[in-house]
Coordinates of C-alpha atoms in Angstrom, one line a residue:
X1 CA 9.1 -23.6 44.6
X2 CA 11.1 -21.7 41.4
X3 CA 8.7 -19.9 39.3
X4 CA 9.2 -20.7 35.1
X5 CA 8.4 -18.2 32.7
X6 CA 5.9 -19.4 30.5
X7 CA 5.9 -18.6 26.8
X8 CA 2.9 -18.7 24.0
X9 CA 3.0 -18.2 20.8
X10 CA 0.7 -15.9 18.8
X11 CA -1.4 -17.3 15.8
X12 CA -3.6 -14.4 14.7
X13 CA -6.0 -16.8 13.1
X14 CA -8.3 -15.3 10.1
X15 CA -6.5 -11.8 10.9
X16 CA -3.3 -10.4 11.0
X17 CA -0.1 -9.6 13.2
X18 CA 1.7 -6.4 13.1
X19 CA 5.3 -6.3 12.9
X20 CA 7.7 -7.1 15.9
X21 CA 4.5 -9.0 17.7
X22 CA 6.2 -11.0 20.8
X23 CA 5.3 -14.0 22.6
X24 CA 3.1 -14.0 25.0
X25 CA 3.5 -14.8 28.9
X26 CA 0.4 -14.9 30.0
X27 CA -2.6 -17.8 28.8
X28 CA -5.0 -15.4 28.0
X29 CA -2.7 -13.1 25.7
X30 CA -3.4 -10.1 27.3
X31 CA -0.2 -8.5 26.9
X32 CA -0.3 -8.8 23.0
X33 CA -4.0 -7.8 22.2
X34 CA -3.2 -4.7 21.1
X35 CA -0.7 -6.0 18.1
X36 CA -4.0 -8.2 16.8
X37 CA -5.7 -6.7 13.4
X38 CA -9.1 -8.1 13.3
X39 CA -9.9 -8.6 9.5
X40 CA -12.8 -6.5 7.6
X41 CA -16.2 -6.5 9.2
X42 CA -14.8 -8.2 12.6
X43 CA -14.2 -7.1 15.8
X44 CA -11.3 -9.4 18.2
X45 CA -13.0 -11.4 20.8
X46 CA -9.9 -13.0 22.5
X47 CA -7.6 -15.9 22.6
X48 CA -8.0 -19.6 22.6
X49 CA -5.2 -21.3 24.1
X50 CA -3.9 -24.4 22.3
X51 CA -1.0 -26.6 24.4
X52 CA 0.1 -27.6 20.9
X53 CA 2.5 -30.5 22.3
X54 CA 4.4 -30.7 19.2
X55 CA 6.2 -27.2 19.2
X56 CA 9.2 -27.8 21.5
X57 CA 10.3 -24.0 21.3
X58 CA 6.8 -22.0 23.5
X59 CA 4.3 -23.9 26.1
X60 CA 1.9 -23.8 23.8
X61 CA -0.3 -21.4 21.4
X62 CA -2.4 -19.0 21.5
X63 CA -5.0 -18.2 18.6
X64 CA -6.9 -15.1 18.2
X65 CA -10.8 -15.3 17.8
X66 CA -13.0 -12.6 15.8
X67 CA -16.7 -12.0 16.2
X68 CA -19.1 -9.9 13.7
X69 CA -19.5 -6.3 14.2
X70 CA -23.0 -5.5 15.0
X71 CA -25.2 -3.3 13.0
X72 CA -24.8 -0.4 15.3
X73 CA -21.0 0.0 15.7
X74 CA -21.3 -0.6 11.2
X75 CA -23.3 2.2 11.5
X76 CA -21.0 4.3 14.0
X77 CA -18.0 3.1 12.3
X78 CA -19.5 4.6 8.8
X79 CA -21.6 7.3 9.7
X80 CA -19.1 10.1 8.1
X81 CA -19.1 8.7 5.3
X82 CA -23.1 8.9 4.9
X83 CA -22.9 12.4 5.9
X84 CA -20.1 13.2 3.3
X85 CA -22.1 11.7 0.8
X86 CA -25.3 13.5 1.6
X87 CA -23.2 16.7 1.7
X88 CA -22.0 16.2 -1.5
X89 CA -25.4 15.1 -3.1
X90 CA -26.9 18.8 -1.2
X91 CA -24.2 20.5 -2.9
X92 CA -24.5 19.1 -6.6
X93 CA -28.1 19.7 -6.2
X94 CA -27.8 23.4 -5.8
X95 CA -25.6 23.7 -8.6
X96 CA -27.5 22.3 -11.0
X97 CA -30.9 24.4 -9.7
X98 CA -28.9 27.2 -10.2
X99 CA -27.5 26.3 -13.9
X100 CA -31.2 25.7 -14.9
X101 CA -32.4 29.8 -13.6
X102 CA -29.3 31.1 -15.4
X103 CA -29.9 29.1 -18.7
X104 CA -33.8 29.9 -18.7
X105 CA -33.3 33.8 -17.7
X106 CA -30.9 34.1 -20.7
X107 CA -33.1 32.4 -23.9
X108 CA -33.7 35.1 -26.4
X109 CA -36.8 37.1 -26.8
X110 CA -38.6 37.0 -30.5
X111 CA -38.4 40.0 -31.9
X112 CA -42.9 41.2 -33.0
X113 CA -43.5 41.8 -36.5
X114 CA -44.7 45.0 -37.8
X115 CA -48.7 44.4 -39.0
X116 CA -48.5 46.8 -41.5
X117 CA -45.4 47.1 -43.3
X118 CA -44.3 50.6 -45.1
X119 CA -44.5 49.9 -48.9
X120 CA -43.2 52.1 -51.2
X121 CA -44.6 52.2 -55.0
X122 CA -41.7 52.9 -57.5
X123 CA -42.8 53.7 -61.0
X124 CA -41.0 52.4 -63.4
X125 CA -40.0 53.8 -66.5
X126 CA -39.3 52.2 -69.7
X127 CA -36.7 54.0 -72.1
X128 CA -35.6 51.6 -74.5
X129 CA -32.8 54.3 -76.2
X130 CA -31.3 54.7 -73.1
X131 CA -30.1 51.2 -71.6
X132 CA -27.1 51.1 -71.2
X133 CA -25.2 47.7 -70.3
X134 CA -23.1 48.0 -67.5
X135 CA -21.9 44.3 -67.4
X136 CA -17.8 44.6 -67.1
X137 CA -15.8 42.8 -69.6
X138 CA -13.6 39.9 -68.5
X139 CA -9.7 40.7 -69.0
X140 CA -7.2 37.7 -69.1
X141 CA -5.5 39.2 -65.9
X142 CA -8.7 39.3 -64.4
X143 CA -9.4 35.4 -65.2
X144 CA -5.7 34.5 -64.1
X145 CA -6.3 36.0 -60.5
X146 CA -10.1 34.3 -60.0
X147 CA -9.0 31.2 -60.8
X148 CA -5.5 31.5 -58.6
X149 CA -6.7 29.9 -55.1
X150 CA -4.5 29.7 -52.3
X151 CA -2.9 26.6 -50.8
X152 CA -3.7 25.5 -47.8
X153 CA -0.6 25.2 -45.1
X154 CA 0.0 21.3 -44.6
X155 CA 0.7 20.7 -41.5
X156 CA 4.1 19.5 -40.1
X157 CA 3.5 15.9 -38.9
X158 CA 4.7 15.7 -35.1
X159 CA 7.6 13.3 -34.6
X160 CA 6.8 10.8 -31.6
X161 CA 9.9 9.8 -30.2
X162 CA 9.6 5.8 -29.8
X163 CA 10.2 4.6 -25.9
X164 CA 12.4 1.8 -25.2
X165 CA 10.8 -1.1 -22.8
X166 CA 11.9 -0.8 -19.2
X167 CA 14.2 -3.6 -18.3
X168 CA 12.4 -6.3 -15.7
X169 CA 14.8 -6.0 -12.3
X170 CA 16.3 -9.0 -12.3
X171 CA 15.6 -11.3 -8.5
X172 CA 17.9 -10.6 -5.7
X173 CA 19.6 -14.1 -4.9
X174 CA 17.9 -15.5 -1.9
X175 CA 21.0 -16.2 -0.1
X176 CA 22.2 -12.7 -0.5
X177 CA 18.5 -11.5 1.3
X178 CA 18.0 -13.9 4.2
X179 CA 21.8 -12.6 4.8
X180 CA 20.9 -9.3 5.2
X181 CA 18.2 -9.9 7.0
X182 CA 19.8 -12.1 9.7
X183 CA 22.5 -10.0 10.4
X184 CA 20.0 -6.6 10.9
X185 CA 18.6 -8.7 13.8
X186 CA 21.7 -9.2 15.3
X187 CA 23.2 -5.8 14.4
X188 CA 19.7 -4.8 16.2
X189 CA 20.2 -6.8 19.1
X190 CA 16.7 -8.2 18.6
X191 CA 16.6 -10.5 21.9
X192 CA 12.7 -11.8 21.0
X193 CA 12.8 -15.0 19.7
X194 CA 10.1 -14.6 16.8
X195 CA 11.6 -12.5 14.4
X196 CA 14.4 -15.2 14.2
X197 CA 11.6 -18.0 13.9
X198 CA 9.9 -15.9 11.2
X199 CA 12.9 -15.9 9.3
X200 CA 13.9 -19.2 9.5
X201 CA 10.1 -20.1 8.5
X202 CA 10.2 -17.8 5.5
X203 CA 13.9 -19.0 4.2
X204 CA 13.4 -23.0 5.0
X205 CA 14.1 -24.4 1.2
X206 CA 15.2 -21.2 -0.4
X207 CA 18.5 -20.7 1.6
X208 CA 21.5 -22.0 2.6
X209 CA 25.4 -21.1 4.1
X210 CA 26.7 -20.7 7.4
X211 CA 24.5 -18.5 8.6
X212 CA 20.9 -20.4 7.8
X213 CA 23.1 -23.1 9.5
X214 CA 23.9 -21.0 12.7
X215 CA 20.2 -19.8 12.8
X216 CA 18.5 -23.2 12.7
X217 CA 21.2 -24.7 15.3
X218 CA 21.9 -23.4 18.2
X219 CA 20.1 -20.1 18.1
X220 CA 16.5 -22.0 17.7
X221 CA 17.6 -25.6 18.7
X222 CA 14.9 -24.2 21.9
X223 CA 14.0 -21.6 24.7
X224 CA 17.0 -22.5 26.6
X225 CA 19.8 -22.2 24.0
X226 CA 18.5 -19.1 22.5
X227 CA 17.6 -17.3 26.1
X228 CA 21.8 -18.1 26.8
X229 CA 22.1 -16.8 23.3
X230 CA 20.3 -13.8 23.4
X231 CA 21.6 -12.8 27.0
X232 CA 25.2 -13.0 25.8
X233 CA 24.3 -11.4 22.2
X234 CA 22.7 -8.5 24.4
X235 CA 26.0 -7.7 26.6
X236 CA 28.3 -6.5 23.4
X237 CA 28.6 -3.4 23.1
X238 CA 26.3 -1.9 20.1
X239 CA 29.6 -0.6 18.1
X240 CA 31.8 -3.7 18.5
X241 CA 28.2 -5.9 17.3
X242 CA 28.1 -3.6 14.2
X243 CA 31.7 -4.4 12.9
X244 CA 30.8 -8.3 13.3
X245 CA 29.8 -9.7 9.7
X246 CA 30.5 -13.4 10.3
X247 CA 29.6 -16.1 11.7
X248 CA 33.3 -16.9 13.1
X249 CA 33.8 -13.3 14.4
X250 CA 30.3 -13.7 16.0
X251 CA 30.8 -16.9 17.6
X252 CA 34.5 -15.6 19.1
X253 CA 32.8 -12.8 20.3
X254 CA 29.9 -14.7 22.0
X255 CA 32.9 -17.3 23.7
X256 CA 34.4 -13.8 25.5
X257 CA 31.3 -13.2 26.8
X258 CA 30.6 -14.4 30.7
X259 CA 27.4 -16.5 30.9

């Protein structure tokens, strides 16, 4: 009896995916578990398989399933972070104690009054012939310079140098992107068939040309046409595959190639 390969898709449910996740061969997904991020506060708990009959490409899906995290692995998870805080709490705390010692050592002592002050008696003596009035005598040159005052420097008024809006990039056309994109996954030799799916996905509506043609037919017409696909794309030499920039040179290529 021939064995088949059996092939699931991922669906990482309320979570996420990383990057280059594959398909998985096995129900339960246990060859893919580590590429599953759990969202915030939840832990991954496995896969639910789904034989999703409509999806000709995989035999079926599989959808990952998140649980709560329990109080105590919150706790274990976070525990630095408590201890940072009561570290930094301990060390404002000491800081300030020591600003109030330093500021009540250094308030100034009041100096003590004398009780009995020294008082000196001064006789005075009245001699009315000999007053003499010593109030000086006001002299033009002297009322020129009193009532010269000086002007204060004005200050220079700093020149600010007016700034020119930034330009908004203008939007890459789509058709120039999905491009670009498709032909790093087959300069790459990617020979997984969900990177291709996840482009076609993303580009459905926006893009067009001969090679969203050549990506939606034959590439992902299904398993079988893309594992010929991929088998032949996988046989050209890396620097022959990195000269090859269109469809017609890819397709001449591929025909060389012995299934």
């Amino acid at each position: 009896m021939e064995f088949k390969e059996r092939h699931f898709s991922i669906d990482p449910g309320k979570g996420r995916k990383m990057d280059g996740c594959p398909y998985s061969t096995f129900e339960d997904g246990r060859d893919v578990q580590e590429f599953i991020i759990p969202p915030k506060g939840y832990v991954f708990k496995g896969f639910r398989f789904d034989p999703d009959a409509s999806n000709q490409i995989y035999d079926g899906r599989l959808i990952a399933e998140y649980e709560k995290e329990s109080f105590n692995d919150v706790l274990k998870s976070n525990l630095w972070k408590f201890l940072l805080a009561l570290a930094i709490i301990a060390v404002v705390a000491v800081v300030v104690f020591l600003a109030l010692g330093v500021f009540k050592d250094s308030k100034p002592k009041q100096p003590v009054k004398d009780p009995k002050p020294n008082v000196v008696a001064v006789d005075s003596v009245t001699k009315t012939d000999s007053v003499v009035d010593t109030t000086p005598v006001a002299t033009p040159n002297d009322q020129t310079s009193n009532s010269t005052e000086v002007a204060p420097e004005q200050e220079v008024p700093e020149t600010v140098e007016e700034t020119k809006p930034q330009e908004e990039p203008v939007a890459d056309d789509p058709n120039e992107q999905f491009k670009k994109s498709f032909w790093d996954l087959v300069h790459q030799r990617t020979i997984q068939m969900d990177p291709y799916d996840l482009l076609y996905k993303e580009n459905k509506g926006k893009a067009s040309g001969e090679e969203y043609d050549y990506l939606q037919r034959p590439i992902l017409q299904d398993f079988n046409h893309f594992k010929e696909w991929s088998a032949k794309l996988r046989k050209i030499p890396a620097s022959e595959l990195e000269s090859i920039n269109t469809i017609a040179e890819l397709k001449n290529k591929l025909k060389e190639i012995e299934p």
